[in-house]
Coordinates of C-alpha atoms (C1' of nucleotides) in Angstrom, one line a residue:
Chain A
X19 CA 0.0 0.0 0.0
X20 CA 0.8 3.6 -0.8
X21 CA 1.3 6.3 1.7
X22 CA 0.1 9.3 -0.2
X23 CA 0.7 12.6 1.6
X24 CA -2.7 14.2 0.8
X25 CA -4.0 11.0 2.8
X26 CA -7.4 13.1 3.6
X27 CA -8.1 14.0 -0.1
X28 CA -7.1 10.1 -0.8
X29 CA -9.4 8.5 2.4
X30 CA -12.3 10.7 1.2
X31 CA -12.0 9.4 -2.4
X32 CA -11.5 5.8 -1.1
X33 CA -14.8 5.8 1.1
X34 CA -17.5 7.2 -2.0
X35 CA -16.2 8.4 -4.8
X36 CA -18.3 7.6 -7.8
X37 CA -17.6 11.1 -9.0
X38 CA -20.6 12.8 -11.0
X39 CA -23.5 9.7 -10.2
X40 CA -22.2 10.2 -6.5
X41 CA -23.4 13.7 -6.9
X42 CA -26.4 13.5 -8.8
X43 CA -27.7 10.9 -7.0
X44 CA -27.4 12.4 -4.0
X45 CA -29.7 15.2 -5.7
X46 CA -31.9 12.9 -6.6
X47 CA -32.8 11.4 -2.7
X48 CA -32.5 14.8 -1.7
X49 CA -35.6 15.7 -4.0
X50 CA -36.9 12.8 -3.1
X51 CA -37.0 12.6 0.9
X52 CA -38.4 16.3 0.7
X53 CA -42.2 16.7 1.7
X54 CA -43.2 18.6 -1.5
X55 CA -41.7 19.8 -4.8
X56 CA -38.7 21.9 -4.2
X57 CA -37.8 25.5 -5.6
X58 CA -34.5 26.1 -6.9
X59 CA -33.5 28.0 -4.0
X60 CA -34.5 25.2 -1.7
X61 CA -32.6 22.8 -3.2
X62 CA -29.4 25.1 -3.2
X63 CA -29.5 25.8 0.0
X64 CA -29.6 22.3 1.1
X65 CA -27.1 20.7 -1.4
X66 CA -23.7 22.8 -0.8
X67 CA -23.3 23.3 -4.7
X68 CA -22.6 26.7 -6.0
X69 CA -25.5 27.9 -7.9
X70 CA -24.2 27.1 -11.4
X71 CA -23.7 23.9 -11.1
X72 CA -26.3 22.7 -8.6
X73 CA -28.3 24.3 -11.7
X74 CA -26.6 22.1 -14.7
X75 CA -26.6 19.2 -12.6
X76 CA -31.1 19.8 -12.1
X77 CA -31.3 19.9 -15.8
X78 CA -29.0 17.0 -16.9
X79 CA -31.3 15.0 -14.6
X80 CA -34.5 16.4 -15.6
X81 CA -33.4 15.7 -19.1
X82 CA -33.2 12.1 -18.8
X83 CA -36.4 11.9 -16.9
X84 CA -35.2 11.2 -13.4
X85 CA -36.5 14.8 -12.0
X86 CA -39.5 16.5 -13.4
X87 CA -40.2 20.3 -13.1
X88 CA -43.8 21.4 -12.1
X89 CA -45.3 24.8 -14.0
X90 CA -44.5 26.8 -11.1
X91 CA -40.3 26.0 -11.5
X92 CA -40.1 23.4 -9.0
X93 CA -38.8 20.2 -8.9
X94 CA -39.9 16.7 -8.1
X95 CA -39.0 12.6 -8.7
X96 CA -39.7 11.8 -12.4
X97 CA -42.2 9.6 -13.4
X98 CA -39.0 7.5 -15.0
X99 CA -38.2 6.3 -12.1
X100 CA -41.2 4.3 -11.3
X101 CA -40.9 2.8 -15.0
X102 CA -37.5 1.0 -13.7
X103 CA -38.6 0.3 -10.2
X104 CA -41.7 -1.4 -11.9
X105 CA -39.5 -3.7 -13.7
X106 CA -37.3 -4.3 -11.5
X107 CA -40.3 -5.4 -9.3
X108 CA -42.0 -7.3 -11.9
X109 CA -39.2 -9.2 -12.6
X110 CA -37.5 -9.8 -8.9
X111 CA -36.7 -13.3 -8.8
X112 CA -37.3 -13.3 -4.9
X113 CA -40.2 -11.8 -4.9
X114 CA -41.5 -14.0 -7.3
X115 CA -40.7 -16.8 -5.4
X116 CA -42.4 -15.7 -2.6
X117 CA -45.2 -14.5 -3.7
X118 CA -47.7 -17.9 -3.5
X119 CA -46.2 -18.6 0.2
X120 CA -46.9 -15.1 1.1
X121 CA -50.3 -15.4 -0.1
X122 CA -51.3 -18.8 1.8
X123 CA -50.0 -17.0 4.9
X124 CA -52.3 -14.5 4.6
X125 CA -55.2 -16.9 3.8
X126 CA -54.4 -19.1 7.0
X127 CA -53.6 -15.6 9.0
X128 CA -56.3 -13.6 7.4
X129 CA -54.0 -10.8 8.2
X130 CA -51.6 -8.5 6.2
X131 CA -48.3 -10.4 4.9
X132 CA -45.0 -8.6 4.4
X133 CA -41.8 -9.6 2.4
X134 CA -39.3 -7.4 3.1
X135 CA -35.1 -7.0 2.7
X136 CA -32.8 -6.0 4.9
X137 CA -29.9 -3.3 3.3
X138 CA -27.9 -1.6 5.8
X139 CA -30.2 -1.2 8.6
X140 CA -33.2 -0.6 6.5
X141 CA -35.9 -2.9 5.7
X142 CA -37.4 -1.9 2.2
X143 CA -40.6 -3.3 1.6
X144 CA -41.0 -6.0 -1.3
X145 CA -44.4 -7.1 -1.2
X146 CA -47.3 -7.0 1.0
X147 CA -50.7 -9.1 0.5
X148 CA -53.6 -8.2 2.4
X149 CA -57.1 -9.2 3.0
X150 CA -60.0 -7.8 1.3
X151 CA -60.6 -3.9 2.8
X152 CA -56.8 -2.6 2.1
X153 CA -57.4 1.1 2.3
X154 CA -54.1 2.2 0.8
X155 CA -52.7 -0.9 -0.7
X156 CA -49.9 -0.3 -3.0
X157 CA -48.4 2.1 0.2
X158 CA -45.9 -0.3 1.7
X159 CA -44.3 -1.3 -1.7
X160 CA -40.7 -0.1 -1.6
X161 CA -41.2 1.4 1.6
X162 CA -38.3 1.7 4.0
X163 CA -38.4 1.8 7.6
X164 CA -35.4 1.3 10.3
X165 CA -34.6 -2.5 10.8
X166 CA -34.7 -1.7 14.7
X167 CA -38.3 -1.2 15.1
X168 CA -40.0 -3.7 13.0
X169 CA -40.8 -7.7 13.0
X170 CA -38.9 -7.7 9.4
X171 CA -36.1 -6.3 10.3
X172 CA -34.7 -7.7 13.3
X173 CA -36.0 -11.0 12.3
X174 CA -33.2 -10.4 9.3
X175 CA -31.0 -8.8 11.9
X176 CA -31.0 -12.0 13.9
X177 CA -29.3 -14.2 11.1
X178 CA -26.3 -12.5 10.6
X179 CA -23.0 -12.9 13.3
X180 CA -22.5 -10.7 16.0
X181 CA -19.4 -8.7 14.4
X182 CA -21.7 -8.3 10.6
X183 CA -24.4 -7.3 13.5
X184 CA -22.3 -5.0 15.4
X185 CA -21.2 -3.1 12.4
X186 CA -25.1 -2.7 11.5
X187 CA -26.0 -1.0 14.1
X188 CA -22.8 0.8 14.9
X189 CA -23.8 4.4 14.5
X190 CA -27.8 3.9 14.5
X191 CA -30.0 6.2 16.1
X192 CA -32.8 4.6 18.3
X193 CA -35.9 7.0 17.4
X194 CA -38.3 6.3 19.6
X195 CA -41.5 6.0 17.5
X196 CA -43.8 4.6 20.2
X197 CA -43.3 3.8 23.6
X198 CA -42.2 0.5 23.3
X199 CA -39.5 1.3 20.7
X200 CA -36.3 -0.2 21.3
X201 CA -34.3 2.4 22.7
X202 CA -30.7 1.7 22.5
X203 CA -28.1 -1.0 21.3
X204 CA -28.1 -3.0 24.5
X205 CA -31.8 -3.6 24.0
X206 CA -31.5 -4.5 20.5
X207 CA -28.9 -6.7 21.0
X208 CA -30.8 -8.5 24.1
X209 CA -34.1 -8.8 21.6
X210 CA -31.8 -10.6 19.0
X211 CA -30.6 -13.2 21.3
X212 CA -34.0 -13.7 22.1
X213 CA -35.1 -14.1 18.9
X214 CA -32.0 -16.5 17.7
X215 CA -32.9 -18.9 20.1
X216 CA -36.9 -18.7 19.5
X217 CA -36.5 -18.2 15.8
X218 CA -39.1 -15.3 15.1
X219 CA -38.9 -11.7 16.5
X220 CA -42.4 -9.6 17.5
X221 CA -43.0 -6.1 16.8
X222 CA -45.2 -4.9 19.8
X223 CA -46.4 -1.6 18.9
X224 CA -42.5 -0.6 18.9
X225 CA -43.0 1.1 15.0
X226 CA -46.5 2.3 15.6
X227 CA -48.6 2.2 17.9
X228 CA -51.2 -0.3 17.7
X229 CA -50.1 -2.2 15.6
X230 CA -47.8 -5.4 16.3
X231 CA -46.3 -8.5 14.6
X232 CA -45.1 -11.9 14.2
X233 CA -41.8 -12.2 11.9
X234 CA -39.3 -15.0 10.6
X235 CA -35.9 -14.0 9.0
X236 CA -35.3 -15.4 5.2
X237 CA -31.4 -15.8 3.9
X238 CA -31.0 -16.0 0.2
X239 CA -28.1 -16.0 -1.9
X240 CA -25.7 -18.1 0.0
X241 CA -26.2 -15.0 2.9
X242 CA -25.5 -12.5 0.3
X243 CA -29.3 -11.2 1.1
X244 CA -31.2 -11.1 4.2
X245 CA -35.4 -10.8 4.6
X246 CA -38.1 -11.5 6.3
X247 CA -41.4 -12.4 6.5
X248 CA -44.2 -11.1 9.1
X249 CA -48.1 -11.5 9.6
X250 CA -49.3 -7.9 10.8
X251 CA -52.5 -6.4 12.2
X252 CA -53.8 -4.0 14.9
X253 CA -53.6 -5.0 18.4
X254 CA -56.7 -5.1 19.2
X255 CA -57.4 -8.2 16.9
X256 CA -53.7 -9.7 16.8
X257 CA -53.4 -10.8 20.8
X258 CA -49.8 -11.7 22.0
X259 CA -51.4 -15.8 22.1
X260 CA -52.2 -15.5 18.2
X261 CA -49.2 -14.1 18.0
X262 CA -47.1 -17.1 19.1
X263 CA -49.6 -19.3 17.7
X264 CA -48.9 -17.9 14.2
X265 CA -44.9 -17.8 14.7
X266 CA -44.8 -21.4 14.4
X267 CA -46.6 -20.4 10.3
X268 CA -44.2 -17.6 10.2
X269 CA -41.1 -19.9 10.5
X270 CA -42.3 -22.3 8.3
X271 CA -43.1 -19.9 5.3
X272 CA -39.9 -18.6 6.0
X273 CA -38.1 -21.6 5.3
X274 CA -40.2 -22.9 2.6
X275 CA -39.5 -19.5 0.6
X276 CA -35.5 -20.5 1.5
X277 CA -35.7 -23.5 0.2
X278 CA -38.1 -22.9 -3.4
X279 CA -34.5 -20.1 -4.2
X280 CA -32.3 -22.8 -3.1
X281 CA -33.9 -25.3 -5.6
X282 CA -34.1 -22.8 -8.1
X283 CA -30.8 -21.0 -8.6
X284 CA -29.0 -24.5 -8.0
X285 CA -26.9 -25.4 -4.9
X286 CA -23.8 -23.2 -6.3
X287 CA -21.5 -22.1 -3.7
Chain B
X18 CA -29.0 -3.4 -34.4
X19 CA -27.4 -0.4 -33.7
X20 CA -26.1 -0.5 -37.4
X21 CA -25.5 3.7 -37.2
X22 CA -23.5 6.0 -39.6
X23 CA -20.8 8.6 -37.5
X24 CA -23.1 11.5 -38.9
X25 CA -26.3 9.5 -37.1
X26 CA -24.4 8.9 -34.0
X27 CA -22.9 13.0 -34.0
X28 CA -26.6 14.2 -34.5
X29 CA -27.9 12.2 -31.6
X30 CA -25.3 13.2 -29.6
X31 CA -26.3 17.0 -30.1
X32 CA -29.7 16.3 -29.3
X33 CA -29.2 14.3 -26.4
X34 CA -26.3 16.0 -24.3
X35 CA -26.3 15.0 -20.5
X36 CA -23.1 14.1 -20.9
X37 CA -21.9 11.0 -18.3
X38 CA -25.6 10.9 -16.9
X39 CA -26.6 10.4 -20.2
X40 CA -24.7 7.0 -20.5
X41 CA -25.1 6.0 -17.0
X42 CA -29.2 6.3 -17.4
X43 CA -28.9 4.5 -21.1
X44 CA -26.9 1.3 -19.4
X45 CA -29.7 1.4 -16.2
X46 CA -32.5 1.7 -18.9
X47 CA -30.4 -1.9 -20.7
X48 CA -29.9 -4.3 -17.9
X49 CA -33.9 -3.0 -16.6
X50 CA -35.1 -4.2 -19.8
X51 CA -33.8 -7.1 -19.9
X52 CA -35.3 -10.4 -19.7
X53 CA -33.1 -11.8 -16.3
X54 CA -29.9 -10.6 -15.0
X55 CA -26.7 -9.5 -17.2
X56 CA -23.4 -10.7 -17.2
X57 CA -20.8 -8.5 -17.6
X58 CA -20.1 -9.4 -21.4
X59 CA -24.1 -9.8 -22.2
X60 CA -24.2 -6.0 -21.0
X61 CA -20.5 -5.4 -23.1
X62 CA -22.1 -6.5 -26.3
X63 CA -25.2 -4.2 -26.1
X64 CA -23.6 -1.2 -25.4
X65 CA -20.9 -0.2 -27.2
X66 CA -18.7 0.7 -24.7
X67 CA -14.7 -0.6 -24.3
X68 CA -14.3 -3.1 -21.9
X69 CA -12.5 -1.0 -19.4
X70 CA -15.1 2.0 -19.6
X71 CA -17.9 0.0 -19.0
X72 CA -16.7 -2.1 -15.8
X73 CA -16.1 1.5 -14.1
X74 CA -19.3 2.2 -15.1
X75 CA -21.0 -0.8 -13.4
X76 CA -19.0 -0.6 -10.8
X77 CA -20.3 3.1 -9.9
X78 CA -23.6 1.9 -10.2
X79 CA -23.4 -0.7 -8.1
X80 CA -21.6 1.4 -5.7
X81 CA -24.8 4.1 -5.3
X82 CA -27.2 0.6 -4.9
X83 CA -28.5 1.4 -8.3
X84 CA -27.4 -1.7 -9.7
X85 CA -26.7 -4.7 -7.6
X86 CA -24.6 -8.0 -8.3
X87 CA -25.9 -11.0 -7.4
X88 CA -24.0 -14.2 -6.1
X89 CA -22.8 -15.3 -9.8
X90 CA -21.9 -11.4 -10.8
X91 CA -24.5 -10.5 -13.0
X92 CA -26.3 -7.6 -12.8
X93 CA -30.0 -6.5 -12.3
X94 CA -31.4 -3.5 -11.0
X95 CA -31.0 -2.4 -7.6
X96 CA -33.6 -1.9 -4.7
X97 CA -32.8 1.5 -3.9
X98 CA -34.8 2.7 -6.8
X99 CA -37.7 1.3 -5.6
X100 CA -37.0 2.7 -2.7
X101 CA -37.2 6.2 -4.7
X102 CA -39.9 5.8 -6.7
X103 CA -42.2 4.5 -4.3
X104 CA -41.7 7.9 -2.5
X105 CA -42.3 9.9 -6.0
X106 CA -45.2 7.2 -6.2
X107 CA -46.7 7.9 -2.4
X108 CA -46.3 11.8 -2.8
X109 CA -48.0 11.8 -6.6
X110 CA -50.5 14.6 -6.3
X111 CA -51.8 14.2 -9.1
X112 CA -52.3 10.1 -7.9
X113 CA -53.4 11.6 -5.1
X114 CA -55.6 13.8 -5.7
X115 CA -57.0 11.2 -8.3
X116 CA -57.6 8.5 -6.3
X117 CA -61.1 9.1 -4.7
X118 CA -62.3 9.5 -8.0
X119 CA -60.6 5.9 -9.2
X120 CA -62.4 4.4 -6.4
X121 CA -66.0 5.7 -6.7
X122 CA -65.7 4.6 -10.5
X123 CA -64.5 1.0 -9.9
X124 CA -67.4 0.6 -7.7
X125 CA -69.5 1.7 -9.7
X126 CA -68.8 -0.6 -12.5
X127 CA -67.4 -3.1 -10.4
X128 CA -64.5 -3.5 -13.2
X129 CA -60.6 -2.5 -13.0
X130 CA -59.6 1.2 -13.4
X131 CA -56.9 2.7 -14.8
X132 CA -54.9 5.8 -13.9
X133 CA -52.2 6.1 -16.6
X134 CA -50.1 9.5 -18.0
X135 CA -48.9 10.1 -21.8
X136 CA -45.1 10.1 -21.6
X137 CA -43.7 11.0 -24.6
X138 CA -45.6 8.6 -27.1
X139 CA -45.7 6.2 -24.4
X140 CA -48.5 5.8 -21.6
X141 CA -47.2 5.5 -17.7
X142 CA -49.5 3.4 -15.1
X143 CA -49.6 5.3 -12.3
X144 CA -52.6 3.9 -10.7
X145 CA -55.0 0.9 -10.7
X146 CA -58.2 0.1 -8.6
X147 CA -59.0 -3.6 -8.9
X148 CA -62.4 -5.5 -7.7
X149 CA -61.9 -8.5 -5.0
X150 CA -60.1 -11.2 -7.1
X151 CA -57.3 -9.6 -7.6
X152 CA -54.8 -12.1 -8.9
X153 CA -51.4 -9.6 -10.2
X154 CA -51.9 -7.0 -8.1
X155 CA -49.5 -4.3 -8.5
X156 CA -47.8 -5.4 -11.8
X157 CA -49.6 -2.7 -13.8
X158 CA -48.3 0.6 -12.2
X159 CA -45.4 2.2 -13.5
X160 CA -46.0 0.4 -16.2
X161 CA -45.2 1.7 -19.6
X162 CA -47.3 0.7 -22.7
X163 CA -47.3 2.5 -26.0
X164 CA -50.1 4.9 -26.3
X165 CA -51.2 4.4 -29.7
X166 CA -53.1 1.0 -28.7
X167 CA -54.6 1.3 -25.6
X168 CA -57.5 3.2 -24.2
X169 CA -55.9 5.9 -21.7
X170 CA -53.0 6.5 -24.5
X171 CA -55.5 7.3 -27.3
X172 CA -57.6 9.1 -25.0
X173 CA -55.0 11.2 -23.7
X174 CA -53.2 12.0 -27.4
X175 CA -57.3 13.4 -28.6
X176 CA -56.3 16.5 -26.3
X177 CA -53.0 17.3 -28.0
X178 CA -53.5 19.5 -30.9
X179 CA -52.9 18.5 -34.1
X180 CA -49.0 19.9 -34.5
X181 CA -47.9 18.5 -31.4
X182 CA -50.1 15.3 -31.9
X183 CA -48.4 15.1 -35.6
X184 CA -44.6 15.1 -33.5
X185 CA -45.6 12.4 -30.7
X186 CA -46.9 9.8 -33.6
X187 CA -43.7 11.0 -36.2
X188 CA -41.4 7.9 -36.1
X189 CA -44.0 5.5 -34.3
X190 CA -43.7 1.6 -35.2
X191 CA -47.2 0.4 -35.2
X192 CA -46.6 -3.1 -33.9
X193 CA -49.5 -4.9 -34.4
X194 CA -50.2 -6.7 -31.0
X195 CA -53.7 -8.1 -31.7
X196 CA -55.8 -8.2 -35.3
X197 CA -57.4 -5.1 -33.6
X198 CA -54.1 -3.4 -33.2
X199 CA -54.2 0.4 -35.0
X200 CA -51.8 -0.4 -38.1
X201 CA -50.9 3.3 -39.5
X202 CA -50.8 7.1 -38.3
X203 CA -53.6 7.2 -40.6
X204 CA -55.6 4.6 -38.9
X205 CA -54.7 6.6 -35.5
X206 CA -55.6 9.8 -36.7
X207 CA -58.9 8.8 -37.7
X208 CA -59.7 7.4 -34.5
X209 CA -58.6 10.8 -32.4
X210 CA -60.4 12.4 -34.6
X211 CA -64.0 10.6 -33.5
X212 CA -62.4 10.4 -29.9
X213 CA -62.2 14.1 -30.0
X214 CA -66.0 14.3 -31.4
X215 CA -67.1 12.0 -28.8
X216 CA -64.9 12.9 -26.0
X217 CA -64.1 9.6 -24.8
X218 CA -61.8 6.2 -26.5
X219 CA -62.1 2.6 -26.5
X220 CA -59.4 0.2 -26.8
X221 CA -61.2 -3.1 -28.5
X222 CA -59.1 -6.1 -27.9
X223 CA -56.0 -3.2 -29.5
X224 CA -53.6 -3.9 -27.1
X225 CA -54.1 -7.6 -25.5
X226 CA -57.0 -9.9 -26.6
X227 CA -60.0 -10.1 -25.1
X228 CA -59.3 -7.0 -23.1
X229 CA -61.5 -3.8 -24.1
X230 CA -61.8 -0.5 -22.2
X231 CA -63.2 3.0 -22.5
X232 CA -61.2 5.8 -21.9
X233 CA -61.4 9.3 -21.1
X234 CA -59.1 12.3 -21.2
X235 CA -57.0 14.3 -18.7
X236 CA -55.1 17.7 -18.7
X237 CA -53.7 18.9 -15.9
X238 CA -51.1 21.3 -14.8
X239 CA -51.9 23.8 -16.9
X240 CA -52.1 21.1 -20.4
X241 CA -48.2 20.3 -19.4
X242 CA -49.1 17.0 -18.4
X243 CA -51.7 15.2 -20.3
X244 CA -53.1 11.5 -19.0
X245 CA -56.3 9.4 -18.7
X246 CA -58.8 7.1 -16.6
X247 CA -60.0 3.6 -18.1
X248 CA -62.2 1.0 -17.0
X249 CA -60.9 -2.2 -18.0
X250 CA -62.2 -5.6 -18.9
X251 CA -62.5 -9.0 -20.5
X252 CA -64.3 -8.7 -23.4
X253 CA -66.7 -11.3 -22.7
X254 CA -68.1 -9.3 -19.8
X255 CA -67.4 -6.1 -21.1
X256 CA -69.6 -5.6 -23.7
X257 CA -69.7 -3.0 -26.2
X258 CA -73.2 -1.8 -24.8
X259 CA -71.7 -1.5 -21.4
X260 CA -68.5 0.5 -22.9
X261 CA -71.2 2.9 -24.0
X262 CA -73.3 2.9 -21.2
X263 CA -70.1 3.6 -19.1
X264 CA -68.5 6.5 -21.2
X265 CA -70.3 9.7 -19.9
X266 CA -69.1 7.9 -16.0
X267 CA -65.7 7.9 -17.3
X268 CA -65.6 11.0 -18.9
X269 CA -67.4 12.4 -15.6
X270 CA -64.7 11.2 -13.6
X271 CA -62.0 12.9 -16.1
X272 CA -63.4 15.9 -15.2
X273 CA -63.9 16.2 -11.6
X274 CA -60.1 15.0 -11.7
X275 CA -59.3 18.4 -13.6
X276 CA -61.4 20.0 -11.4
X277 CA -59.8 19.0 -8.4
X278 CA -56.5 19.5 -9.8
X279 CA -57.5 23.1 -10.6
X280 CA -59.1 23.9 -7.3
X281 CA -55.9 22.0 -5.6
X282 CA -53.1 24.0 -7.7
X283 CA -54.6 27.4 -7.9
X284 CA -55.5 28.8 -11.1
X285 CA -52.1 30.5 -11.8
X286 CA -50.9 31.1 -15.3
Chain C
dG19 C1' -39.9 51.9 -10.1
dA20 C1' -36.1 50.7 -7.2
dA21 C1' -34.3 47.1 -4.7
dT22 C1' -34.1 42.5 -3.7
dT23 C1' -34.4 37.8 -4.6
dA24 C1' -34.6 33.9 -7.9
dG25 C1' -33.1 31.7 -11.9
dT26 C1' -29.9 31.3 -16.1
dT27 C1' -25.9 31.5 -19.1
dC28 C1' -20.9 31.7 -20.0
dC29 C1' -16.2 30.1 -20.0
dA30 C1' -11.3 29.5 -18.4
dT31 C1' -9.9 26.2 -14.9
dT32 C1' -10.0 21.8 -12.8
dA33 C1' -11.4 17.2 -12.2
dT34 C1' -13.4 13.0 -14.2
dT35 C1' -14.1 9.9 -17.8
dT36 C1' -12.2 7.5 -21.6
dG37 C1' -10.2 3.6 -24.0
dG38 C1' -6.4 0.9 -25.1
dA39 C1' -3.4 -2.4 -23.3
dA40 C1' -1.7 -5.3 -19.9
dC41 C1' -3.0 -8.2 -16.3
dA42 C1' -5.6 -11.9 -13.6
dA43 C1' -9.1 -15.3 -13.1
dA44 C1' -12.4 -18.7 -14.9
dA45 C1' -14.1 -21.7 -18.0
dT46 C1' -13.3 -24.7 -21.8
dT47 C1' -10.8 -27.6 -24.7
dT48 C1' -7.1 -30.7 -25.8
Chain D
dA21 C1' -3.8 -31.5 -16.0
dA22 C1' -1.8 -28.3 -19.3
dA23 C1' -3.0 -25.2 -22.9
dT24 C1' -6.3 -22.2 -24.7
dT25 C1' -10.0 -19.3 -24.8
dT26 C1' -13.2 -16.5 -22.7
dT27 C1' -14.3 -13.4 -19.0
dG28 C1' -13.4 -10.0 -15.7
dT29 C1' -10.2 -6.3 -13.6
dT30 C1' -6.7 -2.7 -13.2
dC31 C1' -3.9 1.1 -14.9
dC32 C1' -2.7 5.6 -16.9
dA33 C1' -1.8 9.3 -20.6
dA34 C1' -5.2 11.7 -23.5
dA35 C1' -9.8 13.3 -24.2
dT36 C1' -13.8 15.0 -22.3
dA37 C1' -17.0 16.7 -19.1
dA38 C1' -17.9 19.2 -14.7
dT39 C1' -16.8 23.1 -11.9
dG40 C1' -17.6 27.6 -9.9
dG41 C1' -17.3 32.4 -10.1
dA42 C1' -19.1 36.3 -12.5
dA43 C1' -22.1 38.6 -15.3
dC44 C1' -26.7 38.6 -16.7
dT45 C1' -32.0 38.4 -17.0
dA46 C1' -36.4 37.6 -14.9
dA47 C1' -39.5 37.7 -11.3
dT48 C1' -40.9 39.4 -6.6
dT49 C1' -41.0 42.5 -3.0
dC50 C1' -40.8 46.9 -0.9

DNA sequence: GAATTAGTTCCATTATTTGGAACAAAATTT
DNA sequence: AAATTTTGTTCCAAATAATGGAACTAATTC
């Protein structure tokens, strides 16, 4: 290895530097974790871009479609986007896969059904299937939510090893949602050994209130991907005893989803 | 394919200038259309990039999570653009602000409805409203499906005026899809021309067999955005008596759309 | 209607991308 | 199992694109 004197300039390229995408993408979460459209100004003032180029960079991407601009000058996510997502949804091998098991779950559970993956300490939302009066169905598609505070995610937590877990939740911040939100490492950590050793994690009102579940962690991919599955509903129907009456269900859809990938990409690796 | 003079390639290169975005977006756009994931040379012999060019590329796409690697190093399209556009999809006013109105008209008819905006000459699902039986739920939105052969796309093309109308359908392949597909501009024309007398469209079996719908027109945002609302079904339940008999409920629901819109976005400009 | 704020264009400078070639690793054939 | 072909990765001088300040226009506000 090289000991270059600028060994700041050289770190900082090391740790992210895909040069312009870096940047542009950036641009492109920040337009799209903002509540509303975004004036020019708003957007300057939040990205640390002198004006000329912040205002390059808007148009390249509203050029290819990935930004759109309203009639009043302000900018939102392009419609483009959700043409790849859509695809890459429609065509998601895992989610394909799952989707039958997911389906009898809710069936047997008569409750909502959740397929979600774990990336960092996220869980983004692959697929939900629920019973007949969904008020806002397609809502939790592609969804993310903090792995810390729901069934999903620390279900998918639970399977990796404690260093691959440590580093996870190295520099998380425990938001406390509800009440009975996990509030710091240490209780995280003790959860997860709970849940190793049962084999399913619960969500009791810790994400929102009223509102609890039953999860079982998936690993696809030779370990390469982590998931879970959960059965979710409002407290006041889903009692802690169907709770752990359903977990056994949980587990086994779980592992029947592992083992349809295993048998279809081949026992490689 | 791809069989292009240098003149070709310099003119498309004028018109098209988002310089490394540009090529970036072009590869994300390849390995989302295709069939399964890519291998590295699969993606090398589409685009006609050198060998050392395009791995960088990849590589910085996979770095932001817009493309991911799976276990035998091909590529497919990553999650975190579902992650984005389900956020462009969630805060959609226009989808939004729409949605009541989808609702009210599926029940009405008690058959699927659409929700879909012209882009380019193509049409964009953004929304769908199914009855109980359900069996693909979300595969339809973001969709993209060309405009010239299905319900919302002709509907929404009638509102263009003729110059701009002439532009969309220039260099349009009329891919015949069905018997009933539209074969010509000419053919195309025509029909606008009695959707614009009637006011609403119908899509007879033009885009998938057995499929019809009636369509009717949306302009919103000041006529900068142009889409449509369908109900959708199988032709042997959907007559052509009940197409009729549904039109002036379609059309109805077009307009208090608009209306909302309007009310919504203040009458500026 | 003057002043302020917002948005756009220009261009010499700077940084990134390019593409060929050399290198390394797998897969395939002999 | 060695040789060959195919596939994937790294490197660097040359080509290209991005940067950022300033000058400018347009829209608001006072």
């Amino acid at each position: 290895m090289e000991l270059s004197s600028d060994s700041e300039k050289a770190d900082r390229r090391r740790e992210r530097e895909t040069g312009t995408l870096g940047k542009l993408v950036a641009l492109l979460d920040l337009v799209a974790l903002a509540e509303g459209p975004m004036r020019f100004t708003d957007i300057l003032s939040l990205s640390d871009q002198p004006r000329g180029t912040l205002h390059r960079q808007l148009s390249h991407l509203v050029e290819e479609g990935l930004l759109e601009v309203d009639r009043d000058g302000r900018y939102l996510i392009g419609i483009r986007l959700l043409k790849l997502a859509s695809r890459s949804w429609a065509r998601n091998e895992f989610r394909a896969v799952a989707e039958p098991h997911l389906r009898r779950l809710q069936e047997v559970t008569g409750e909502t059904v959740h397929l979600g993956v774990l990336r960092g300490s996220e869980v983004i939302y692959l697929d939900k299937v629920e019973g007949r009066q969904s008020v806002r169905m397609y809502s939790q598609i592609g969804n993310a939510s903090p792995a810390y505070c729901t069934g999903v995610g620390k279900a998918a937590l639970s399977a990796l090893d404690d260093a691959k877990l440590a580093e996870r939740i190295a520099d998380l911040e425990f938001r406390p949602y509800t009440e009975h939100t996990l509030r710091s490492a240490a209780e995280l950590l003790a959860d997860i050994r709970d849940i190793r050793v049962r084999g399913y994690a619960f969500d009791r009102e810790e994400h929102e209130s009223g509102i609890c579940c039953v999860a079982a962690p998936i690993c696809s991919d030779g370990d390469h991907m982590l998931a879970g599955v959960s059965v979710t509903g409002p407290a006041y129907r889903v009692t802690s005893g169907k709770l752990q009456d359903w977990a056994p269900l949980v587990v086994a859809t779980a592992d029947s989803i592992m083992t349809d990938m295993r048998n279809r990409m081949g026992p490689k690796r």
